[in-house]
Amino acid sequence: LAKTTQPISMDSYEGQEVNITCSHNNIATNDYITWYQQFPSQGPRFIIQGYKTKVTNEVASLFIPADRKSSTLSLPRVSLSDTAVYYCLVGDLGNTGFQKLVFGTGTRLLVSP
Amino acid sequence: DAGVIQSPRHEVTEMGQEVTLRCKPISGHNSLFWYRQTMMRGLELLIYFNNNVPIDDSGMPEDRFSAKMPNASFSTLKIQPSEPRDSAVYFCASSFRQGITGNTIYFGEGSWLTVV
């Protein structure tokens, strides 16, 4: 399984764009990159998933360079409610039939007024 | 969709007692996961099932822990006997593989276990 490395914590202010980068140097050909968000006292929640280039949804954007050894989660104009822990995961979710996602330590984002 | 349903939401038990955590995955999902979360160790995968069959239980801490999935709509995680170090939040999650486009894992709200 590809190991991921991301910053332990980040601070931001309301209205700013936040970019959280995750390193996954040994990502395999069949691996997808997935980001989850976890609020206190809740289970992790899916944010976005991608394989290459750029993916955008109503919540965030995910930028993946051509070598796929890293990825960046971009949260536009964060609000106080975006304060949470963000996890980057890499795993084969497709053709093997089975998947096993291992969560790293995550990035604790604190958004201040 | 009701989401992944876990019970109990909170449990306080005495050391040595048996603890059974229950999970109902999202209908139609074919994979089920049990995770444990603590401040010290973060979110750990304990075991996962595919089509009701345990695929990988390498994360189960020791023989005191056991998990079953008798059918597609129900799973249990049992701790017997429980110890204070088992105190944690236990999450159940489920997913359905959607071919080559990948899939997502949906988590329940967790079962908060305190062993005193």
mmCIF file with all atom_site columns, C-alpha atoms in Angstrom:
data_model
loop_
_atom_site.group_PDB
_atom_site.id
_atom_site.type_symbol
_atom_site.label_atom_id
_atom_site.label_alt_id
_atom_site.label_comp_id
_atom_site.label_asym_id
_atom_site.label_entity_id
_atom_site.label_seq_id
_atom_site.pdbx_PDB_ins_code
_atom_site.Cartn_x
_atom_site.Cartn_y
_atom_site.Cartn_z
_atom_site.occupancy
_atom_site.B_iso_or_equiv
_atom_site.pdbx_formal_charge
_atom_site.auth_seq_id
_atom_site.auth_comp_id
_atom_site.auth_asym_id
_atom_site.auth_atom_id
_atom_site.pdbx_PDB_model_num
ATOM 1   C CA . LEU A 1 1   ? 0.000   0.000   0.000   1.00 0.00 ? 1   LEU A CA 1
ATOM 2   C CA . ALA A 1 2   ? 1.244   3.434   -0.883  1.00 0.00 ? 2   ALA A CA 1
ATOM 3   C CA . LYS A 1 3   ? 2.296   5.459   2.132   1.00 0.00 ? 3   LYS A CA 1
ATOM 4   C CA . THR A 1 4   ? 1.141   9.050   2.361   1.00 0.00 ? 4   THR A CA 1
ATOM 5   C CA . THR A 1 5   ? 2.729   12.050  4.022   1.00 0.00 ? 5   THR A CA 1
ATOM 6   C CA . GLN A 1 6   ? 0.859   15.255  4.769   1.00 0.00 ? 6   GLN A CA 1
ATOM 7   C CA . PRO A 1 7   ? 1.358   18.193  7.128   1.00 0.00 ? 7   PRO A CA 1
ATOM 8   C CA . ILE A 1 8   ? 0.182   17.598  10.657  1.00 0.00 ? 8   ILE A CA 1
ATOM 9   C CA . SER A 1 9   ? -1.605  20.913  10.918  1.00 0.00 ? 9   SER A CA 1
ATOM 10  C CA . MET A 1 10  ? -2.461  24.090  9.024   1.00 0.00 ? 10  MET A CA 1
ATOM 11  C CA . ASP A 1 11  ? -3.989  27.401  10.014  1.00 0.00 ? 11  ASP A CA 1
ATOM 12  C CA . SER A 1 12  ? -6.074  29.689  7.855   1.00 0.00 ? 12  SER A CA 1
ATOM 13  C CA . TYR A 1 13  ? -8.594  32.502  8.016   1.00 0.00 ? 13  TYR A CA 1
ATOM 14  C CA . GLU A 1 14  ? -12.121 32.692  6.771   1.00 0.00 ? 14  GLU A CA 1
ATOM 15  C CA . GLY A 1 15  ? -12.396 33.455  3.082   1.00 0.00 ? 15  GLY A CA 1
ATOM 16  C CA . GLN A 1 16  ? -8.945  32.239  2.190   1.00 0.00 ? 16  GLN A CA 1
ATOM 17  C CA . GLU A 1 17  ? -8.082  29.385  -0.149  1.00 0.00 ? 17  GLU A CA 1
ATOM 18  C CA . VAL A 1 18  ? -6.431  26.446  1.560   1.00 0.00 ? 18  VAL A CA 1
ATOM 19  C CA . ASN A 1 19  ? -4.192  23.976  -0.221  1.00 0.00 ? 19  ASN A CA 1
ATOM 20  C CA . ILE A 1 20  ? -3.195  20.766  1.528   1.00 0.00 ? 20  ILE A CA 1
ATOM 21  C CA . THR A 1 21  ? -0.523  18.727  -0.206  1.00 0.00 ? 21  THR A CA 1
ATOM 22  C CA . CYS A 1 22  ? -0.047  15.011  0.212   1.00 0.00 ? 22  CYS A CA 1
ATOM 23  C CA . SER A 1 23  ? 3.016   13.049  -0.880  1.00 0.00 ? 23  SER A CA 1
ATOM 24  C CA . HIS A 1 24  ? 2.650   9.480   -2.118  1.00 0.00 ? 24  HIS A CA 1
ATOM 25  C CA . ASN A 1 25  ? 5.911   8.641   -3.812  1.00 0.00 ? 25  ASN A CA 1
ATOM 26  C CA . ASN A 1 26  ? 5.254   4.923   -4.244  1.00 0.00 ? 26  ASN A CA 1
ATOM 27  C CA . ILE A 1 27  ? 1.770   5.218   -5.701  1.00 0.00 ? 27  ILE A CA 1
ATOM 28  C CA . ALA A 1 28  ? 0.918   2.278   -7.934  1.00 0.00 ? 28  ALA A CA 1
ATOM 29  C CA . THR A 1 29  ? -0.578  2.361   -11.395 1.00 0.00 ? 29  THR A CA 1
ATOM 30  C CA . ASN A 1 30  ? -4.017  1.249   -10.231 1.00 0.00 ? 30  ASN A CA 1
ATOM 31  C CA . ASP A 1 31  ? -4.158  3.473   -7.159  1.00 0.00 ? 31  ASP A CA 1
ATOM 32  C CA . TYR A 1 32  ? -6.695  6.244   -6.767  1.00 0.00 ? 32  TYR A CA 1
ATOM 33  C CA . ILE A 1 33  ? -6.252  9.252   -4.501  1.00 0.00 ? 33  ILE A CA 1
ATOM 34  C CA . THR A 1 34  ? -9.048  9.983   -2.081  1.00 0.00 ? 34  THR A CA 1
ATOM 35  C CA . TRP A 1 35  ? -9.532  12.709  0.501   1.00 0.00 ? 35  TRP A CA 1
ATOM 36  C CA . TYR A 1 36  ? -11.722 12.481  3.562   1.00 0.00 ? 36  TYR A CA 1
ATOM 37  C CA . GLN A 1 37  ? -12.820 15.077  6.082   1.00 0.00 ? 37  GLN A CA 1
ATOM 38  C CA . GLN A 1 38  ? -13.508 14.358  9.723   1.00 0.00 ? 38  GLN A CA 1
ATOM 39  C CA . PHE A 1 39  ? -15.228 16.631  12.194  1.00 0.00 ? 39  PHE A CA 1
ATOM 40  C CA . PRO A 1 40  ? -14.947 16.005  15.929  1.00 0.00 ? 40  PRO A CA 1
ATOM 41  C CA . SER A 1 41  ? -17.250 13.261  17.157  1.00 0.00 ? 41  SER A CA 1
ATOM 42  C CA . GLN A 1 42  ? -18.122 12.159  13.632  1.00 0.00 ? 42  GLN A CA 1
ATOM 43  C CA . GLY A 1 43  ? -16.946 9.548   11.178  1.00 0.00 ? 43  GLY A CA 1
ATOM 44  C CA . PRO A 1 44  ? -14.800 10.552  8.207   1.00 0.00 ? 44  PRO A CA 1
ATOM 45  C CA . ARG A 1 45  ? -16.683 11.860  5.213   1.00 0.00 ? 45  ARG A CA 1
ATOM 46  C CA . PHE A 1 46  ? -15.686 11.524  1.571   1.00 0.00 ? 46  PHE A CA 1
ATOM 47  C CA . ILE A 1 47  ? -14.659 14.801  -0.071  1.00 0.00 ? 47  ILE A CA 1
ATOM 48  C CA . ILE A 1 48  ? -13.143 14.039  -3.436  1.00 0.00 ? 48  ILE A CA 1
ATOM 49  C CA . GLN A 1 49  ? -11.380 11.358  -5.410  1.00 0.00 ? 49  GLN A CA 1
ATOM 50  C CA . GLY A 1 50  ? -9.188  11.367  -8.491  1.00 0.00 ? 50  GLY A CA 1
ATOM 51  C CA . TYR A 1 51  ? -6.735  9.446   -10.581 1.00 0.00 ? 51  TYR A CA 1
ATOM 52  C CA . LYS A 1 52  ? -4.896  12.092  -12.557 1.00 0.00 ? 52  LYS A CA 1
ATOM 53  C CA . THR A 1 53  ? -4.987  15.766  -13.612 1.00 0.00 ? 53  THR A CA 1
ATOM 54  C CA . LYS A 1 54  ? -7.725  17.777  -11.935 1.00 0.00 ? 54  LYS A CA 1
ATOM 55  C CA . VAL A 1 55  ? -11.016 16.914  -10.356 1.00 0.00 ? 55  VAL A CA 1
ATOM 56  C CA . THR A 1 56  ? -13.502 19.456  -9.079  1.00 0.00 ? 56  THR A CA 1
ATOM 57  C CA . ASN A 1 57  ? -16.766 19.130  -7.229  1.00 0.00 ? 57  ASN A CA 1
ATOM 58  C CA . GLU A 1 58  ? -18.983 21.474  -5.258  1.00 0.00 ? 58  GLU A CA 1
ATOM 59  C CA . VAL A 1 59  ? -16.760 21.191  -2.198  1.00 0.00 ? 59  VAL A CA 1
ATOM 60  C CA . ALA A 1 60  ? -13.153 21.097  -3.372  1.00 0.00 ? 60  ALA A CA 1
ATOM 61  C CA . SER A 1 61  ? -10.670 20.603  -6.156  1.00 0.00 ? 61  SER A CA 1
ATOM 62  C CA . LEU A 1 62  ? -8.005  17.958  -6.381  1.00 0.00 ? 62  LEU A CA 1
ATOM 63  C CA . PHE A 1 63  ? -4.863  18.593  -8.366  1.00 0.00 ? 63  PHE A CA 1
ATOM 64  C CA . ILE A 1 64  ? -2.705  15.644  -9.377  1.00 0.00 ? 64  ILE A CA 1
ATOM 65  C CA . PRO A 1 65  ? 0.526   16.177  -11.349 1.00 0.00 ? 65  PRO A CA 1
ATOM 66  C CA . ALA A 1 66  ? 1.518   13.916  -14.203 1.00 0.00 ? 66  ALA A CA 1
ATOM 67  C CA . ASP A 1 67  ? 3.843   11.762  -12.084 1.00 0.00 ? 67  ASP A CA 1
ATOM 68  C CA . ARG A 1 68  ? 1.057   11.285  -9.482  1.00 0.00 ? 68  ARG A CA 1
ATOM 69  C CA . LYS A 1 69  ? 3.591   11.268  -6.649  1.00 0.00 ? 69  LYS A CA 1
ATOM 70  C CA . SER A 1 70  ? 1.697   13.992  -4.864  1.00 0.00 ? 70  SER A CA 1
ATOM 71  C CA . SER A 1 71  ? -1.717  15.572  -4.811  1.00 0.00 ? 71  SER A CA 1
ATOM 72  C CA . THR A 1 72  ? -3.164  18.829  -3.532  1.00 0.00 ? 72  THR A CA 1
ATOM 73  C CA . LEU A 1 73  ? -6.567  19.312  -2.026  1.00 0.00 ? 73  LEU A CA 1
ATOM 74  C CA . SER A 1 74  ? -7.796  22.846  -2.590  1.00 0.00 ? 74  SER A CA 1
ATOM 75  C CA . LEU A 1 75  ? -10.584 24.309  -0.481  1.00 0.00 ? 75  LEU A CA 1
ATOM 76  C CA . PRO A 1 76  ? -11.798 27.626  -1.879  1.00 0.00 ? 76  PRO A CA 1
ATOM 77  C CA . ARG A 1 77  ? -12.843 30.386  0.502   1.00 0.00 ? 77  ARG A CA 1
ATOM 78  C CA . VAL A 1 78  ? -12.852 28.369  3.701   1.00 0.00 ? 78  VAL A CA 1
ATOM 79  C CA . SER A 1 79  ? -15.242 29.078  6.533   1.00 0.00 ? 79  SER A CA 1
ATOM 80  C CA . LEU A 1 80  ? -15.122 28.279  10.224  1.00 0.00 ? 80  LEU A CA 1
ATOM 81  C CA . SER A 1 81  ? -17.081 25.110  9.530   1.00 0.00 ? 81  SER A CA 1
ATOM 82  C CA . ASP A 1 82  ? -14.202 23.763  7.446   1.00 0.00 ? 82  ASP A CA 1
ATOM 83  C CA . THR A 1 83  ? -12.182 23.275  10.626  1.00 0.00 ? 83  THR A CA 1
ATOM 84  C CA . ALA A 1 84  ? -11.581 19.545  10.612  1.00 0.00 ? 84  ALA A CA 1
ATOM 85  C CA . VAL A 1 85  ? -9.004  16.842  10.007  1.00 0.00 ? 85  VAL A CA 1
ATOM 86  C CA . TYR A 1 86  ? -8.332  16.054  6.359   1.00 0.00 ? 86  TYR A CA 1
ATOM 87  C CA . TYR A 1 87  ? -7.008  12.643  5.353   1.00 0.00 ? 87  TYR A CA 1
ATOM 88  C CA . CYS A 1 88  ? -5.272  11.731  2.124   1.00 0.00 ? 88  CYS A CA 1
ATOM 89  C CA . LEU A 1 89  ? -5.525  8.086   1.134   1.00 0.00 ? 89  LEU A CA 1
ATOM 90  C CA . VAL A 1 90  ? -4.093  6.134   -1.738  1.00 0.00 ? 90  VAL A CA 1
ATOM 91  C CA . GLY A 1 91  ? -5.303  2.714   -2.728  1.00 0.00 ? 91  GLY A CA 1
ATOM 92  C CA . ASP A 1 92  ? -6.460  0.441   -5.473  1.00 0.00 ? 92  ASP A CA 1
ATOM 93  C CA . LEU A 1 93  ? -10.210 0.822   -5.551  1.00 0.00 ? 93  LEU A CA 1
ATOM 94  C CA . GLY A 1 94  ? -10.806 -0.529  -8.986  1.00 0.00 ? 94  GLY A CA 1
ATOM 95  C CA . ASN A 1 95  ? -9.943  -3.719  -10.701 1.00 0.00 ? 95  ASN A CA 1
ATOM 96  C CA . THR A 1 96  ? -8.555  -5.991  -8.001  1.00 0.00 ? 96  THR A CA 1
ATOM 97  C CA . GLY A 1 97  ? -11.921 -6.658  -6.479  1.00 0.00 ? 97  GLY A CA 1
ATOM 98  C CA . PHE A 1 98  ? -10.947 -5.767  -2.983  1.00 0.00 ? 98  PHE A CA 1
ATOM 99  C CA . GLN A 1 99  ? -9.886  -2.508  -1.459  1.00 0.00 ? 99  GLN A CA 1
ATOM 100 C CA . LYS A 1 100 ? -8.175  -1.609  1.742   1.00 0.00 ? 100 LYS A CA 1
ATOM 101 C CA . LEU A 1 101 ? -7.736  2.014   2.646   1.00 0.00 ? 101 LEU A CA 1
ATOM 102 C CA . VAL A 1 102 ? -5.324  2.939   5.406   1.00 0.00 ? 102 VAL A CA 1
ATOM 103 C CA . PHE A 1 103 ? -5.695  6.334   7.003   1.00 0.00 ? 103 PHE A CA 1
ATOM 104 C CA . GLY A 1 104 ? -2.586  8.312   7.896   1.00 0.00 ? 104 GLY A CA 1
ATOM 105 C CA . THR A 1 105 ? -2.337  10.943  10.584  1.00 0.00 ? 105 THR A CA 1
ATOM 106 C CA . GLY A 1 106 ? -4.235  13.527  8.587   1.00 0.00 ? 106 GLY A CA 1
ATOM 107 C CA . THR A 1 107 ? -3.914  17.306  8.500   1.00 0.00 ? 107 THR A CA 1
ATOM 108 C CA . ARG A 1 108 ? -5.665  19.257  11.206  1.00 0.00 ? 108 ARG A CA 1
ATOM 109 C CA . LEU A 1 109 ? -7.004  22.465  9.620   1.00 0.00 ? 109 LEU A CA 1
ATOM 110 C CA . LEU A 1 110 ? -7.970  25.312  11.901  1.00 0.00 ? 110 LEU A CA 1
ATOM 111 C CA . VAL A 1 111 ? -9.905  28.176  10.344  1.00 0.00 ? 111 VAL A CA 1
ATOM 112 C CA . SER A 1 112 ? -10.036 31.354  12.373  1.00 0.00 ? 112 SER A CA 1
ATOM 113 C CA . PRO A 1 113 ? -12.289 34.402  12.012  1.00 0.00 ? 113 PRO A CA 1
ATOM 114 C CA . ASP B 2 1   ? -30.510 6.255   2.149   1.00 0.00 ? 1   ASP B CA 1
ATOM 115 C CA . ALA B 2 2   ? -30.134 5.659   5.879   1.00 0.00 ? 2   ALA B CA 1
ATOM 116 C CA . GLY B 2 3   ? -26.365 5.482   5.831   1.00 0.00 ? 3   GLY B CA 1
ATOM 117 C CA . VAL B 2 4   ? -24.247 3.138   7.918   1.00 0.00 ? 4   VAL B CA 1
ATOM 118 C CA . ILE B 2 5   ? -25.965 2.501   11.228  1.00 0.00 ? 5   ILE B CA 1
ATOM 119 C CA . GLN B 2 6   ? -24.005 1.600   14.325  1.00 0.00 ? 6   GLN B CA 1
ATOM 120 C CA . SER B 2 7   ? -25.101 0.653   17.793  1.00 0.00 ? 7   SER B CA 1
ATOM 121 C CA . PRO B 2 8   ? -24.659 1.388   20.563  1.00 0.00 ? 8   PRO B CA 1
ATOM 122 C CA . ARG B 2 9   ? -23.542 4.972   20.085  1.00 0.00 ? 9   ARG B CA 1
ATOM 123 C CA . HIS B 2 10  ? -22.050 5.078   23.549  1.00 0.00 ? 10  HIS B CA 1
ATOM 124 C CA . GLU B 2 11  ? -21.134 2.325   25.952  1.00 0.00 ? 11  GLU B CA 1
ATOM 125 C CA . VAL B 2 12  ? -19.424 2.313   29.303  1.00 0.00 ? 12  VAL B CA 1
ATOM 126 C CA . THR B 2 13  ? -18.493 -1.076  30.637  1.00 0.00 ? 13  THR B CA 1
ATOM 127 C CA . GLU B 2 14  ? -16.328 -2.588  33.297  1.00 0.00 ? 14  GLU B CA 1
ATOM 128 C CA . MET B 2 15  ? -13.063 -4.307  32.583  1.00 0.00 ? 15  MET B CA 1
ATOM 129 C CA . GLY B 2 16  ? -13.554 -7.983  31.856  1.00 0.00 ? 16  GLY B CA 1
ATOM 130 C CA . GLN B 2 17  ? -17.021 -7.614  30.431  1.00 0.00 ? 17  GLN B CA 1
ATOM 131 C CA . GLU B 2 18  ? -17.939 -8.626  26.913  1.00 0.00 ? 18  GLU B CA 1
ATOM 132 C CA . VAL B 2 19  ? -18.665 -5.832  24.477  1.00 0.00 ? 19  VAL B CA 1
ATOM 133 C CA . THR B 2 20  ? -20.565 -6.280  21.226  1.00 0.00 ? 20  THR B CA 1
ATOM 134 C CA . LEU B 2 21  ? -20.711 -3.502  18.659  1.00 0.00 ? 21  LEU B CA 1
ATOM 135 C CA . ARG B 2 22  ? -23.172 -3.747  15.808  1.00 0.00 ? 22  ARG B CA 1
ATOM 136 C CA . CYS B 2 23  ? -23.246 -2.388  12.306  1.00 0.00 ? 23  CYS B CA 1
ATOM 137 C CA . LYS B 2 24  ? -25.749 -2.248  9.491   1.00 0.00 ? 24  LYS B CA 1
ATOM 138 C CA . PRO B 2 25  ? -24.047 -1.273  6.234   1.00 0.00 ? 25  PRO B CA 1
ATOM 139 C CA . ILE B 2 26  ? -25.669 0.684   3.456   1.00 0.00 ? 26  ILE B CA 1
ATOM 140 C CA . SER B 2 27  ? -27.998 -1.534  1.490   1.00 0.00 ? 27  SER B CA 1
ATOM 141 C CA . GLY B 2 28  ? -26.338 -2.893  -1.631  1.00 0.00 ? 28  GLY B CA 1
ATOM 142 C CA . HIS B 2 29  ? -22.787 -2.349  -0.464  1.00 0.00 ? 29  HIS B CA 1
ATOM 143 C CA . ASN B 2 30  ? -20.509 -5.349  -0.744  1.00 0.00 ? 30  ASN B CA 1
ATOM 144 C CA . SER B 2 31  ? -17.592 -4.302  1.463   1.00 0.00 ? 31  SER B CA 1
ATOM 145 C CA . LEU B 2 32  ? -17.593 -3.607  5.191   1.00 0.00 ? 32  LEU B CA 1
ATOM 146 C CA . PHE B 2 33  ? -14.841 -2.214  7.365   1.00 0.00 ? 33  PHE B CA 1
ATOM 147 C CA . TRP B 2 34  ? -14.237 -1.877  11.087  1.00 0.00 ? 34  TRP B CA 1
ATOM 148 C CA . TYR B 2 35  ? -11.939 0.933   12.190  1.00 0.00 ? 35  TYR B CA 1
ATOM 149 C CA . ARG B 2 36  ? -10.778 2.037   15.623  1.00 0.00 ? 36  ARG B CA 1
ATOM 150 C CA . GLN B 2 37  ? -9.792  5.596   16.451  1.00 0.00 ? 37  GLN B CA 1
ATOM 151 C CA . THR B 2 38  ? -7.808  6.854   19.427  1.00 0.00 ? 38  THR B CA 1
ATOM 152 C CA . MET B 2 39  ? -5.843  9.995   20.063  1.00 0.00 ? 39  MET B CA 1
ATOM 153 C CA . MET B 2 40  ? -2.608  8.067   20.275  1.00 0.00 ? 40  MET B CA 1
ATOM 154 C CA . ARG B 2 41  ? -2.950  5.781   17.271  1.00 0.00 ? 41  ARG B CA 1
ATOM 155 C CA . GLY B 2 42  ? -5.326  7.654   15.002  1.00 0.00 ? 42  GLY B CA 1
ATOM 156 C CA . LEU B 2 43  ? -7.666  5.755   12.717  1.00 0.00 ? 43  LEU B CA 1
ATOM 157 C CA . GLU B 2 44  ? -6.733  2.080   12.431  1.00 0.00 ? 44  GLU B CA 1
ATOM 158 C CA . LEU B 2 45  ? -8.260  -0.483  10.123  1.00 0.00 ? 45  LEU B CA 1
ATOM 159 C CA . LEU B 2 46  ? -9.133  -3.580  12.150  1.00 0.00 ? 46  LEU B CA 1
ATOM 160 C CA . ILE B 2 47  ? -10.756 -5.852  9.600   1.00 0.00 ? 47  ILE B CA 1
ATOM 161 C CA . TYR B 2 48  ? -12.614 -5.722  6.347   1.00 0.00 ? 48  TYR B CA 1
ATOM 162 C CA . PHE B 2 49  ? -15.097 -8.007  4.651   1.00 0.00 ? 49  PHE B CA 1
ATOM 163 C CA . ASN B 2 50  ? -15.976 -8.411  1.017   1.00 0.00 ? 50  ASN B CA 1
ATOM 164 C CA . ASN B 2 51  ? -19.231 -10.166 0.166   1.00 0.00 ? 51  ASN B CA 1
ATOM 165 C CA . ASN B 2 52  ? -19.507 -11.179 3.836   1.00 0.00 ? 52  ASN B CA 1
ATOM 166 C CA . VAL B 2 53  ? -16.124 -12.904 3.814   1.00 0.00 ? 53  VAL B CA 1
ATOM 167 C CA . PRO B 2 54  ? -13.292 -11.596 6.014   1.00 0.00 ? 54  PRO B CA 1
ATOM 168 C CA . ILE B 2 55  ? -10.495 -10.574 3.659   1.00 0.00 ? 55  ILE B CA 1
ATOM 169 C CA . ASP B 2 56  ? -7.924  -9.059  5.973   1.00 0.00 ? 56  ASP B CA 1
ATOM 170 C CA . ASP B 2 57  ? -7.977  -9.154  9.758   1.00 0.00 ? 57  ASP B CA 1
ATOM 171 C CA . SER B 2 58  ? -4.341  -8.273  10.254  1.00 0.00 ? 58  SER B CA 1
ATOM 172 C CA . GLY B 2 59  ? -5.353  -5.133  12.085  1.00 0.00 ? 59  GLY B CA 1
ATOM 173 C CA . MET B 2 60  ? -7.248  -6.947  14.805  1.00 0.00 ? 60  MET B CA 1
ATOM 174 C CA . PRO B 2 61  ? -5.209  -6.254  17.952  1.00 0.00 ? 61  PRO B CA 1
ATOM 175 C CA . GLU B 2 62  ? -5.405  -9.648  19.583  1.00 0.00 ? 62  GLU B CA 1
ATOM 176 C CA . ASP B 2 63  ? -7.517  -12.700 20.172  1.00 0.00 ? 63  ASP B CA 1
ATOM 177 C CA . ARG B 2 64  ? -9.857  -10.798 22.421  1.00 0.00 ? 64  ARG B CA 1
ATOM 178 C CA . PHE B 2 65  ? -11.256 -9.155  19.305  1.00 0.00 ? 65  PHE B CA 1
ATOM 179 C CA . SER B 2 66  ? -13.469 -10.969 16.846  1.00 0.00 ? 66  SER B CA 1
ATOM 180 C CA . ALA B 2 67  ? -15.706 -9.839  14.003  1.00 0.00 ? 67  ALA B CA 1
ATOM 181 C CA . LYS B 2 68  ? -18.458 -11.553 12.095  1.00 0.00 ? 68  LYS B CA 1
ATOM 182 C CA . MET B 2 69  ? -20.639 -10.783 9.136   1.00 0.00 ? 69  MET B CA 1
ATOM 183 C CA . PRO B 2 70  ? -23.391 -13.398 9.005   1.00 0.00 ? 70  PRO B CA 1
ATOM 184 C CA . ASN B 2 71  ? -25.186 -11.653 6.149   1.00 0.00 ? 71  ASN B CA 1
ATOM 185 C CA . ALA B 2 72  ? -24.914 -8.655  3.865   1.00 0.00 ? 72  ALA B CA 1
ATOM 186 C CA . SER B 2 73  ? -26.838 -6.383  6.202   1.00 0.00 ? 73  SER B CA 1
ATOM 187 C CA . PHE B 2 74  ? -25.242 -7.015  9.565   1.00 0.00 ? 74  PHE B CA 1
ATOM 188 C CA . SER B 2 75  ? -21.860 -7.231  11.220  1.00 0.00 ? 75  SER B CA 1
ATOM 189 C CA . THR B 2 76  ? -20.605 -7.404  14.787  1.00 0.00 ? 76  THR B CA 1
ATOM 190 C CA . LEU B 2 77  ? -17.326 -6.586  16.467  1.00 0.00 ? 77  LEU B CA 1
ATOM 191 C CA . LYS B 2 78  ? -16.878 -8.329  19.792  1.00 0.00 ? 78  LYS B CA 1
ATOM 192 C CA . ILE B 2 79  ? -14.350 -7.731  22.523  1.00 0.00 ? 79  ILE B CA 1
ATOM 193 C CA . GLN B 2 80  ? -14.082 -10.387 25.194  1.00 0.00 ? 80  GLN B CA 1
ATOM 194 C CA . PRO B 2 81  ? -12.818 -9.707  27.775  1.00 0.00 ? 81  PRO B CA 1
ATOM 195 C CA . SER B 2 82  ? -12.635 -5.936  27.466  1.00 0.00 ? 82  SER B CA 1
ATOM 196 C CA . GLU B 2 83  ? -9.754  -3.922  28.901  1.00 0.00 ? 83  GLU B CA 1
ATOM 197 C CA . PRO B 2 84  ? -9.349  -0.193  29.612  1.00 0.00 ? 84  PRO B CA 1
ATOM 198 C CA . ARG B 2 85  ? -6.935  0.144   26.673  1.00 0.00 ? 85  ARG B CA 1
ATOM 199 C CA . ASP B 2 86  ? -9.786  -0.847  24.364  1.00 0.00 ? 86  ASP B CA 1
ATOM 200 C CA . SER B 2 87  ? -11.452 2.482   25.057  1.00 0.00 ? 87  SER B CA 1
ATOM 201 C CA . ALA B 2 88  ? -11.834 4.168   21.680  1.00 0.00 ? 88  ALA B CA 1
ATOM 202 C CA . VAL B 2 89  ? -14.290 5.132   19.001  1.00 0.00 ? 89  VAL B CA 1
ATOM 203 C CA . TYR B 2 90  ? -15.104 2.206   16.755  1.00 0.00 ? 90  TYR B CA 1
ATOM 204 C CA . PHE B 2 91  ? -16.275 3.050   13.257  1.00 0.00 ? 91  PHE B CA 1
ATOM 205 C CA . CYS B 2 92  ? -18.017 0.788   10.839  1.00 0.00 ? 92  CYS B CA 1
ATOM 206 C CA . ALA B 2 93  ? -17.906 1.689   7.165   1.00 0.00 ? 93  ALA B CA 1
ATOM 207 C CA . SER B 2 94  ? -19.181 0.226   3.931   1.00 0.00 ? 94  SER B CA 1
ATOM 208 C CA . SER B 2 95  ? -18.606 0.641   0.239   1.00 0.00 ? 95  SER B CA 1
ATOM 209 C CA . PHE B 2 96  ? -19.549 -0.703  -3.156  1.00 0.00 ? 96  PHE B CA 1
ATOM 210 C CA . ARG B 2 97  ? -16.998 -1.112  -5.864  1.00 0.00 ? 97  ARG B CA 1
ATOM 211 C CA . GLN B 2 98  ? -18.034 0.764   -8.982  1.00 0.00 ? 98  GLN B CA 1
ATOM 212 C CA . GLY B 2 99  ? -15.749 -0.778  -11.524 1.00 0.00 ? 99  GLY B CA 1
ATOM 213 C CA . ILE B 2 100 ? -12.723 1.063   -12.757 1.00 0.00 ? 100 ILE B CA 1
ATOM 214 C CA . THR B 2 101 ? -13.896 4.469   -11.625 1.00 0.00 ? 101 THR B CA 1
ATOM 215 C CA . GLY B 2 102 ? -13.141 3.753   -8.022  1.00 0.00 ? 102 GLY B CA 1
ATOM 216 C CA . ASN B 2 103 ? -15.491 3.954   -5.103  1.00 0.00 ? 103 ASN B CA 1
ATOM 217 C CA . THR B 2 104 ? -15.940 5.646   -1.762  1.00 0.00 ? 104 THR B CA 1
ATOM 218 C CA . ILE B 2 105 ? -16.242 4.411   1.781   1.00 0.00 ? 105 ILE B CA 1
ATOM 219 C CA . TYR B 2 106 ? -19.131 5.631   3.894   1.00 0.00 ? 106 TYR B CA 1
ATOM 220 C CA . PHE B 2 107 ? -18.656 5.751   7.639   1.00 0.00 ? 107 PHE B CA 1
ATOM 221 C CA . GLY B 2 108 ? -21.117 5.421   10.439  1.00 0.00 ? 108 GLY B CA 1
ATOM 222 C CA . GLU B 2 109 ? -21.255 7.811   13.366  1.00 0.00 ? 109 GLU B CA 1
ATOM 223 C CA . GLY B 2 110 ? -19.148 5.525   15.517  1.00 0.00 ? 110 GLY B CA 1
ATOM 224 C CA . SER B 2 111 ? -19.553 3.636   18.767  1.00 0.00 ? 111 SER B CA 1
ATOM 225 C CA . TRP B 2 112 ? -17.856 5.378   21.680  1.00 0.00 ? 112 TRP B CA 1
ATOM 226 C CA . LEU B 2 113 ? -16.544 2.720   24.051  1.00 0.00 ? 113 LEU B CA 1
ATOM 227 C CA . THR B 2 114 ? -15.207 3.392   27.512  1.00 0.00 ? 114 THR B CA 1
ATOM 228 C CA . VAL B 2 115 ? -13.874 0.497   29.559  1.00 0.00 ? 115 VAL B CA 1
ATOM 229 C CA . VAL B 2 116 ? -13.342 1.324   33.226  1.00 0.00 ? 116 VAL B CA 1
#
